Short mmCIF file of C-alpha atoms and ligand atoms in Angstrom, two decimals:
data_model
loop_
_atom_site.label_atom_id
_atom_site.label_comp_id
_atom_site.label_asym_id
_atom_site.label_seq_id
_atom_site.Cartn_x
_atom_site.Cartn_y
_atom_site.Cartn_z
CA MET N 1 36.92 25.54 37.10
CA TYR N 2 39.40 27.96 35.20
CA LYS N 3 41.52 26.64 32.44
CA ILE N 4 44.99 27.54 31.66
CA PRO N 5 45.37 30.00 29.13
CA ALA N 6 46.45 29.07 25.40
CA ASN N 7 47.58 32.45 24.41
CA THR N 8 49.96 33.30 27.05
CA LEU N 9 53.96 32.62 27.32
CA PHE N 10 54.11 32.23 30.88
CA VAL N 11 51.18 34.23 32.82
CA GLY N 12 48.51 31.82 34.13
CA LYS N 13 50.51 28.59 33.10
CA ASN N 14 50.76 28.06 36.67
CA LEU N 15 47.14 28.03 38.02
CA ILE N 16 46.37 27.49 41.63
CA TYR N 17 42.40 27.33 42.27
CA VAL N 18 41.14 27.25 45.87
CA PRO N 19 37.23 27.13 46.17
CA GLU N 20 37.48 29.81 49.14
CA CYS N 21 40.13 31.74 51.09
CA HIS N 22 40.53 35.04 53.11
CA SER N 23 42.49 36.86 50.51
CA THR N 24 44.14 35.67 47.39
CA ASN N 25 47.31 38.37 47.79
CA THR N 26 47.71 36.91 51.35
CA LEU N 27 47.58 33.47 50.21
CA ALA N 28 50.01 34.17 47.40
CA TYR N 29 52.26 35.85 49.84
CA GLU N 30 51.95 32.81 52.11
CA LEU N 31 52.72 30.39 49.40
CA CYS N 32 55.70 32.26 48.03
CA GLN N 33 57.19 32.13 51.63
CA LYS N 34 56.87 28.26 51.48
CA SER N 35 58.17 27.62 48.20
CA ALA N 36 59.40 29.17 45.06
CA LEU N 37 56.42 30.08 42.63
CA ALA N 38 57.28 30.72 38.85
CA GLU N 39 56.61 34.09 37.72
CA GLY N 40 53.19 34.30 36.26
CA THR N 41 51.55 32.02 38.80
CA VAL N 42 47.94 32.92 39.35
CA ILE N 43 45.99 32.08 42.47
CA ILE N 44 42.27 32.39 42.16
CA THR N 45 39.30 31.69 44.19
CA ARG N 46 35.45 31.63 43.60
CA ASP N 47 34.79 32.81 47.33
CA GLN N 48 37.26 35.57 48.73
CA GLN N 49 36.00 36.04 52.30
CA ASN N 50 38.27 38.79 53.36
CA GLY N 51 39.48 40.61 50.27
CA LYS N 52 42.02 43.54 50.92
CA GLY N 53 41.45 46.80 49.25
CA GLN N 54 43.57 50.01 48.92
CA ARG N 55 43.89 52.18 51.96
CA GLY N 56 43.13 49.22 54.15
CA ASN N 57 39.65 48.74 52.67
CA THR N 58 37.71 45.56 52.25
CA TRP N 59 37.08 44.28 48.99
CA PHE N 60 33.63 42.57 48.67
CA SER N 61 32.64 40.14 46.06
CA GLU N 62 29.85 37.64 45.73
CA PRO N 63 30.99 33.86 45.56
CA GLY N 64 31.25 32.69 42.02
CA MET N 65 30.23 35.78 40.43
CA ASN N 66 33.43 37.73 39.91
CA LEU N 67 37.21 37.27 39.25
CA THR N 68 39.20 37.71 42.19
CA PHE N 69 42.89 36.49 41.89
CA SER N 70 46.42 37.52 42.39
CA LEU N 71 49.23 37.23 39.90
CA ILE N 72 52.85 36.47 40.91
CA LEU N 73 55.40 38.67 38.98
CA LYS N 74 59.00 39.16 39.60
CA PRO N 75 59.98 42.66 38.21
CA THR N 76 63.68 42.49 39.38
CA PHE N 77 64.54 44.69 36.31
CA LEU N 78 62.76 47.59 38.32
CA SER N 79 64.04 49.56 41.11
CA PRO N 80 61.83 50.59 43.84
CA LEU N 81 61.54 54.06 42.54
CA GLU N 82 60.16 52.78 39.31
CA GLN N 83 57.50 50.79 41.13
CA PHE N 84 54.73 53.20 39.41
CA THR N 85 55.60 51.94 35.90
CA LEU N 86 54.15 48.37 37.05
CA THR N 87 51.06 50.01 38.34
CA MET N 88 50.73 51.66 34.83
CA ALA N 89 51.25 48.61 32.94
CA ILE N 90 48.62 46.58 35.00
CA SER N 91 46.00 49.26 34.86
CA LEU N 92 46.39 49.77 31.12
CA ALA N 93 46.25 45.89 30.69
CA ILE N 94 42.89 45.90 32.11
CA HIS N 95 41.77 49.09 30.37
CA ASP N 96 42.93 47.33 27.05
CA PHE N 97 41.05 44.26 28.00
CA LEU N 98 37.74 46.05 28.83
CA THR N 99 38.03 48.01 25.62
CA GLN N 100 37.72 44.81 23.67
CA LEU N 101 34.90 43.30 25.75
CA VAL N 102 32.52 45.89 26.25
CA HIS N 103 31.17 49.32 24.92
CA GLY N 104 31.38 52.15 27.25
CA GLU N 105 33.51 55.03 28.67
CA ILE N 106 36.44 53.37 30.30
CA PHE N 107 39.16 55.45 32.39
CA ILE N 108 41.69 54.71 34.95
CA LYS N 109 41.41 56.64 37.92
CA TRP N 110 44.52 57.57 39.49
CA PRO N 111 46.29 55.53 40.81
CA ASN N 112 44.64 52.22 39.42
CA ASP N 113 40.97 52.16 39.70
CA ILE N 114 39.24 51.19 36.57
CA LEU N 115 35.93 52.98 35.77
CA LEU N 116 33.29 52.00 33.40
CA ASN N 117 30.80 54.51 32.65
CA ASN N 118 31.94 56.41 35.55
CA LYS N 119 31.76 53.65 38.06
CA LYS N 120 34.34 51.28 39.45
CA VAL N 121 34.34 47.67 37.60
CA CYS N 122 37.83 46.57 38.92
CA GLY N 123 40.19 47.33 41.85
CA ILE N 124 43.65 46.60 41.92
CA LEU N 125 46.23 45.90 44.78
CA ILE N 126 49.72 45.78 44.24
CA GLU N 127 51.94 44.52 47.10
CA ASN N 128 55.73 44.59 46.36
CA THR N 129 58.67 42.96 48.20
CA ILE N 130 61.88 44.85 47.97
CA SER N 131 65.11 43.54 48.34
CA GLY N 132 68.04 46.17 48.14
CA ASN N 133 67.68 48.35 45.07
CA THR N 134 65.34 45.84 43.24
CA LEU N 135 61.66 44.87 43.34
CA GLN N 136 61.92 41.09 44.28
CA GLN N 137 58.26 40.05 43.68
CA SER N 138 54.98 41.92 42.97
CA ILE N 139 51.73 40.17 44.23
CA VAL N 140 49.19 41.73 41.73
CA GLY N 141 45.78 41.50 43.25
CA ILE N 142 42.87 42.15 40.91
CA GLY N 143 39.15 42.07 41.69
CA LEU N 144 36.96 42.59 38.39
CA ASN N 145 33.30 42.73 38.72
CA VAL N 146 31.82 40.34 36.17
CA ASN N 147 28.39 38.86 36.82
CA GLN N 148 27.17 40.45 39.98
CA LEU N 149 24.08 42.50 39.73
CA SER N 150 23.88 44.57 42.97
CA TYR N 151 26.35 46.33 45.03
CA SER N 152 26.06 48.19 48.34
CA LEU N 153 27.94 51.26 46.77
CA ASP N 154 26.15 53.15 44.06
CA THR N 155 29.72 53.79 42.69
CA ALA N 156 30.29 50.27 41.91
CA THR N 157 29.30 48.34 38.64
CA SER N 158 30.09 45.13 36.71
CA LEU N 159 30.53 43.79 33.17
CA LYS N 160 26.89 42.41 33.27
CA LEU N 161 25.17 45.49 34.58
CA VAL N 162 26.58 47.59 31.75
CA SER N 163 26.41 44.96 29.01
CA GLY N 164 23.50 42.69 30.01
CA ILE N 165 25.67 39.90 28.90
CA GLU N 166 26.75 36.87 31.29
CA PHE N 167 30.41 36.32 30.94
CA ASN N 168 31.92 32.91 31.38
CA LEU N 169 34.51 33.45 34.09
CA SER N 170 37.10 31.01 32.59
CA ASP N 171 37.13 32.75 29.38
CA THR N 172 37.12 36.03 30.94
CA LEU N 173 40.24 35.27 32.83
CA SER N 174 42.14 33.82 30.09
CA MET N 175 41.41 36.93 27.95
CA LEU N 176 42.58 39.31 31.00
CA LEU N 177 45.75 37.24 31.42
CA GLN N 178 46.65 37.57 27.92
CA ALA N 179 46.21 41.47 28.13
CA LEU N 180 48.45 41.44 31.47
CA GLU N 181 51.05 39.60 29.69
CA HIS N 182 51.19 41.98 26.93
CA ARG N 183 51.54 45.33 28.83
CA TYR N 184 53.85 43.48 31.33
CA MET N 185 56.26 42.58 28.42
CA LYS N 186 56.12 46.10 27.33
CA LEU N 187 57.49 47.04 30.61
CA ARG N 188 59.91 44.39 30.69
CA THR N 189 61.59 45.42 27.28
CA GLY N 190 61.75 48.92 28.72
CA LYS N 191 58.84 50.56 26.79
CA THR N 192 58.07 53.05 29.64
CA ASP N 193 57.61 56.09 27.61
CA GLU N 194 54.87 54.13 25.65
CA LEU N 195 53.17 53.02 28.85
CA LYS N 196 53.16 56.51 30.33
CA ARG N 197 51.92 58.15 27.45
CA ASP N 198 49.03 55.44 27.11
CA TYR N 199 48.23 55.80 30.81
CA LEU N 200 48.06 59.66 30.60
CA SER N 201 45.71 59.46 27.49
CA VAL N 202 43.21 57.35 29.48
CA LEU N 203 43.51 58.97 32.93
CA PHE N 204 40.23 60.17 34.39
CA GLY N 205 40.15 63.75 34.70
CA ILE N 206 43.20 64.81 33.09
CA GLY N 207 43.12 68.50 32.21
CA GLN N 208 39.78 69.08 33.80
CA ILE N 209 38.82 71.16 36.88
CA ARG N 210 38.08 68.77 39.75
CA ASN N 211 37.35 69.19 43.56
CA PHE N 212 39.83 67.38 46.01
CA SER N 213 40.39 67.42 49.58
CA ASP N 214 43.63 67.13 51.62
CA LYS N 215 44.55 67.46 55.27
CA HIS N 216 43.84 71.40 54.85
CA GLY N 217 40.46 70.83 53.53
CA LYS N 218 38.67 71.08 49.95
CA PHE N 219 40.33 72.72 47.14
CA THR N 220 39.88 72.90 43.25
CA GLY N 221 42.60 72.09 40.65
CA VAL N 222 43.50 70.57 37.35
CA ILE N 223 45.15 67.18 37.21
CA GLN N 224 48.45 67.69 34.98
CA GLY N 225 49.67 64.00 35.15
CA VAL N 226 51.76 61.79 37.16
CA SER N 227 55.49 62.12 38.61
CA GLY N 228 57.98 59.50 38.12
CA GLU N 229 57.34 57.97 41.58
CA GLY N 230 53.50 57.92 40.77
CA LYS N 231 52.40 61.06 42.71
CA LEU N 232 49.26 62.91 41.21
CA LEU N 233 50.27 66.38 39.97
CA ILE N 234 47.68 68.92 40.43
CA ASN N 235 47.69 72.53 39.31
CA CYS N 236 46.10 74.74 41.90
CA ASP N 237 46.19 78.37 40.95
CA ASN N 238 49.22 77.90 38.77
CA VAL N 239 51.30 76.12 41.35
CA VAL N 240 51.84 72.27 40.58
CA LYS N 241 51.47 70.31 43.57
CA SER N 242 52.22 66.30 44.01
CA PHE N 243 50.20 64.23 46.20
CA SER N 244 50.32 60.57 47.13
CA LEU N 245 47.39 58.22 47.57
CA LYS N 246 47.15 58.85 51.52
CA GLU N 247 47.25 62.66 51.12
CA ILE N 248 44.50 63.40 48.94
CA ALA N 249 40.89 62.27 47.97
CA PHE N 250 38.67 63.02 44.96
CA LEU N 251 35.57 64.56 45.78
C1 BTN G 1 40.99 48.40 45.80
O1 BTN G 1 40.83 48.85 46.87
O2 BTN G 1 40.52 48.98 44.70
C2 BTN G 1 41.53 47.18 45.50
C3 BTN G 1 41.10 45.98 45.34
C4 BTN G 1 41.75 44.78 45.13
C5 BTN G 1 40.92 43.54 45.48
C6 BTN G 1 41.73 42.28 44.94
S1 BTN G 1 40.69 40.87 44.78
C7 BTN G 1 41.82 39.86 44.43
C8 BTN G 1 43.02 40.44 45.49
N1 BTN G 1 43.20 39.82 46.70
C9 BTN G 1 42.82 40.77 47.64
O3 BTN G 1 42.67 40.54 48.98
N2 BTN G 1 42.52 41.94 47.11
C10 BTN G 1 42.85 41.96 45.69
#
């Protein structure tokens, strides 16, 4: 159903398709436990029945309408403290890919939601295995809304909803894998300053006054950027505070 991408060196060259599964991230993890899978292996399904999202949420996707897959990477050149650079590379790759494919406003909402015309079009769940002081393995789960036309949440959208075009899933996957490899190679070759600069240039809400909530309640602040470890930096009354994903919500 999906073809091996022609324009990549290693991403997607080993493509494992399963008609259905609970979660491609969980399946990828299980397969990696059983045998060594090459870096760049992609596990993809047309019907993910219990997709995992961030913060313990579920990721819903109508069978056969979208891309739901996991990419296995081995960023052993990164220390656990540098994990966020991978998040930046992956979200930027999806941003690059969307910029080539559709017209619209595309932003990365910290840490790694991809927004198209202010609605979420793609979610990313990266699950890392750390061994000693290195990232041994990363399972990069990507859910891209492609041809689905209705969502229970008004905050979600798809490529077809925005463009009116029906996309070929296999061709779309090939293009996305190429973009992922391109940004991952930047990371591999130490271009972290470039990745951070590009990430901040498309970060949703940067420099704008926004409303948030934390364990103390609602507050207003200006997003300044992200810390090296990937915390969101917010200027609140001239004091810059940092927040992890569990500590803050956008209102
Ligand atoms: C989010 O909450 O925004 C992250 C959603 C990630 C969904 C993808 S779909 C493929 C992969 N397998 C999963 O179980 N989750 C990710």
